[in-house]
Amino acid sequence: MKEKLVLIGNGMAGVRTLEELLKVAPDLYDITVFGAEPYGNYNRIMLSPVLAGEKTIDEIMLNDEQWYIDNHITLHKGKEVINIDRSAQKVIASDGTKASYDRLLMATGSTPFIIPCPGHELEGVIGFRDIHDVDKMLEAAKQHQHAVVIGGGLLGLEAANGLMQQGMKVTVLHLMDTLMERQLDSVAGKMLRKSLEDRGLEILMQASTKEIKGQDHVQSVLLEDGREIPAELVVMAVGIRPNIALAEKVGIHCERGIVVNDTMQTFDPKVYAVGECVQHRGQVYGLVAPLFEMGKVCANHLAKMGIGRYEGSMTSTKLKVTGIDLFSAGDFTGGEDTEELVFQDASRGVYRKLVVQDNKLKGAVMYGDTIDGSWYFDLMRDATDISDFRENILFGQAHLGDSGHGDENRIAMMADSAEICGCNGVCKGDIVKAITDKKLFTLEDVRAHTKASSSCGSCTGLVESLLAHTVGGDYSVAPHLKPLCACTEHTHDEIRATIKEKELKSIRSVMDFMEWKTPDGCSKCRPALNYYVMCAWPDAGSDDGQSRFINERAHANIQKDATYSVIPRMWGGGTTPEELRAIADVAEKFNVKTVHVTGGQRIALYGLKKHELPVIWNDLNQAGMVSGHAYGKALRTVKTCVGKEWCRFGTQDSTQLGIELEKMTWGSWTPHKYKMAASGCPRNCAEATIKDFGVVCVDSGYELHVGGNGGIKVRATDFLCAVSTEEEVLEYAAAFMQVYREQAHYLERTAPWIERVGLAHVKEQIVDDADNRVALAERFHFSQKFAQDDPWQQRAQGAEKHEFEPLKQLNA
Ligand SMILES: Cc1cc2nc3c(=O)[nH]c(=O)nc-3n(C[C@H](O)[C@H](O)[C@H](O)COP(=O)(O)OP(=O)(O)OC[C@H]3O[C@@H](n4cnc5c(N)ncnc54)[C@H](O)[C@@H]3O)c2cc1C
Ligand code: SF4
């Protein structure tokens, strides 16, 4: 018989936990849900747009009643649980309904705080928490004219804006002298106040409520200073309190909230709690992102997987008032040991303040232009050292070269047909439809359903903005520690460390040791694990060909008509008559439709059939040519100019240097494609400053540049250092490649990797620490001993033959 799980609280955190649980252990429990509200499960965040008339209740339903039926969940809607018999493991609802449990999950949310001033119980005084409150406000807007909102925080301002949109004259009373003082500093608070007043809101600061006046129904609000404001509706939005009444009543330990540990268990180990009702490590939360993280961890433990701990969250804030852009995160007030970077352009209505401590970003407030909010938030969460781009940080990520993070306004104006994800050809309309139809909340979900942002990742910022724009709130905030994929709770870094430490040398052993949730993994984790195993154990790891992408299995690039292209390696971009003849012969013999010179100075043959590949490779091998790995997450090309040998400006022999670099690095597998270039002088004809590793020869030696990307989002390199000999160039090139190989996440190019970890981190390891540099270079060379086997030659000689044979034709 199945164990019984009972959920009290049919809100956002509780149901999210059930969704996570159903993903990992759909058949473990008989599930019963009690919800005091008479509905299925809806998106509470979107009550503000409903009030403002921008959405309907139907549009904000997350799981309708059919969902509970489909998932065999018993839903007792409109039934408040009033008691829990912990010794008999039973819950009892107000109408007498009882349910037994083996595990109980409490997700009772919060209750709005109502100031106990005289008159607070009058008809017409409400909080802003649920559908019922919104219905009352909409009703009041039809019948009455004046509304007072007490509280100029996030919720109060959203309520005030909504009521104003419904045609009411609204006065906001705020006790402090800054609106949203917990999220904004005084400058941003003033800017916000001005925009709201320009829209027609009346805002009274330092306004303390003395009494709510009226007979049966509210008529006005009296302030301590004697002012009296007419009001037929009063919305109290002065804060929320974790709803712990039931837990306290039945003896579950509570402080400000229900106290839980890192696995979301209360003091009664059979009782779990998630959401706004909990207190974790002294913190209570009032935004969904942390609650969803809690839900994930809790589901994992309910599923008896025993992995994953909730360690607390950093949150960020946005206001859902259309046309007002503000963002704040972290500790933006600062203190004696912090510094402030401030940008203010009053005429454009733009303000940014960043708080920095020890060259790490601690907090941010932005008003008017929030394009870089998610980037700043990532810098905070990853504790990135910003010293290398500190002077530009205020101007945003676009000024560092990569404009991957998009602006919500810009995204709102894009046509539905605008392409967001170039890699997978996904348009804005497709993503918005998936988010709305499938009720997606996170970047991971969008990736899983649409593939957008799942390849090169350079559109991640745009997808995040689109997500935030479509669903509102802070859904886009990814968990603090992102697991590699849905098959595991472990992060890329944890997996890599465990592979090394526990000497795991195959995908199977990693999955077994790290308790994979799926028997064989998925298309996301298998290639990553294969790479991580081979990178850690180049000599002894077992390379699983089936876990490689098709191009890497076939050692050629599959094209849109299912034919393949082949690119032989031409060292440093140079070639010979023999090589050209061999290429021409192959082209003629196999009736190649297109011969094309690539952007990386190589010659590509297009339109080849898969079964022809080994024969073609054999012919090319005969002429001394090997695979160019143009298909691989591997070293692709080293582009060169003609340098000193031919050019009037060349200071060094950049061509020969490029050849040496390519001979040293070819065959190496990397987290993503990897390109190099060497230019003979600062005119930089080989475009070395948009490559993963670029060398620019100068009079005094060689400048080394890293982290460039000429792809969808162009990023210029960061200057790493200058060296004076070719030997040093080669040593640094090997060390840089190895540090990237060992530390970047699979499918992360050098550009986003460096932005994530900071250039300072890279410099520390290969410029400042000579011993480490030498050790890295040695590990690189060791690894190359096993990598520099030409895959074309092996296959021309019969390896992996089955890959190139047509499927057998039955009844032939
Ligand atoms: C208008 C509004 C706008 C918001 N905007 C944002 C935003 O932009 N971004 C953001 O991140 N967050 C926002 N929030 C906060 C967010 O909605 C909450 O953090 C989230 O809903 C909390 O989830 P929860 O499951 O803990 O509580 P809830 O979603 O409140 O669910 C608790 C449920 O438990 C039920 N319940 C309580 N006691 C019992 C009982 N004894 N028996 C049965 N049922 C019971 C309640 O009726 C309720 O349905 C907003 C909230 C509101 C009200
Ligand atoms: S980079 Fe300098 S050396 Fe190389 S081709 Fe251009 S001008 Fe000549």
XYZ file of C-alpha atoms and ligand atoms in Angstrom, residues 8-14 34-37 42 44-48 79-82 107-110 128-130 154-155 158 243 246 274-277 285-289 291 318 320 472-474, ligand 1:
101
model
C -2.190 21.717 4.159
C -2.290 24.875 2.022
C -3.124 24.763 -1.659
C -0.930 27.750 -2.526
C 2.186 28.403 -4.560
C 4.826 26.725 -2.407
C 2.870 23.631 -1.409
C -6.557 20.753 1.931
C -6.970 24.350 0.778
C -8.922 27.006 2.644
C -9.609 28.794 -0.647
C -3.451 29.895 -8.867
C -0.918 34.699 -6.436
C 1.708 37.023 -7.883
C -0.521 37.787 -10.810
C -3.341 39.117 -8.634
C -1.828 42.558 -9.198
C -11.738 23.358 3.711
C -9.525 24.859 6.373
C -7.602 22.417 8.538
C -8.244 23.352 12.145
C 2.395 25.339 3.408
C -0.029 27.720 5.031
C 1.548 30.904 3.631
C 1.142 34.265 5.322
C -4.487 42.194 -0.446
C -3.782 38.503 -0.450
C -6.209 36.397 -2.440
C 5.586 46.596 -3.127
C 2.130 45.230 -2.470
C 0.599 47.428 -6.863
C 0.653 31.890 9.122
C -2.225 25.934 13.304
C 7.667 25.099 2.964
C 6.777 28.581 1.811
C 6.113 31.835 3.519
C 5.023 30.107 6.724
C 10.780 34.946 2.882
C 8.037 36.783 1.010
C 8.897 36.112 -2.643
C 8.390 32.966 -4.653
C 11.920 32.196 -5.852
C 9.905 29.106 -1.872
C 10.817 44.175 -9.184
C 4.787 44.903 -11.344
C 5.914 38.810 -13.732
C 7.718 38.659 -10.435
C 11.031 37.020 -9.924
C -0.772 40.623 -4.682
C 0.517 39.880 -4.498
C 1.575 40.141 -5.360
C 2.760 39.448 -5.198
N 3.792 39.692 -6.076
C 4.918 38.969 -5.979
C 5.998 39.133 -6.920
O 5.948 39.962 -7.807
N 7.080 38.336 -6.822
C 7.164 37.372 -5.867
O 8.160 36.648 -5.850
N 6.183 37.204 -4.939
C 5.075 37.977 -4.964
N 4.084 37.790 -4.049
C 4.293 36.831 -2.956
C 3.942 35.417 -3.363
O 2.678 35.347 -3.904
C 4.076 34.518 -2.141
O 5.427 34.547 -1.738
C 3.670 33.091 -2.381
O 2.369 32.996 -2.888
C 3.728 32.316 -1.061
O 3.426 30.969 -1.295
P 2.908 30.041 -0.111
O 2.506 28.742 -0.699
O 3.891 30.060 0.989
O 1.608 30.784 0.392
P 0.245 31.006 -0.387
O 0.439 31.079 -1.847
O -0.405 32.169 0.275
O -0.562 29.691 -0.069
C -1.013 29.381 1.220
C -2.360 28.734 1.085
O -2.626 28.032 2.270
C -3.987 28.180 2.594
N -4.134 27.867 4.006
C -3.623 28.534 5.067
N -3.939 27.901 6.221
C -4.676 26.824 5.873
C -5.310 25.775 6.625
N -5.232 25.721 7.935
N -5.996 24.843 5.936
C -6.074 24.863 4.586
N -5.495 25.840 3.835
C -4.809 26.793 4.477
C -4.270 29.608 2.218
O -5.631 29.816 2.042
C -3.501 29.723 0.914
O -4.272 29.369 -0.180
C 2.886 38.493 -4.165
C 1.833 38.258 -3.283
C 0.658 38.946 -3.432
C -0.471 38.696 -2.475
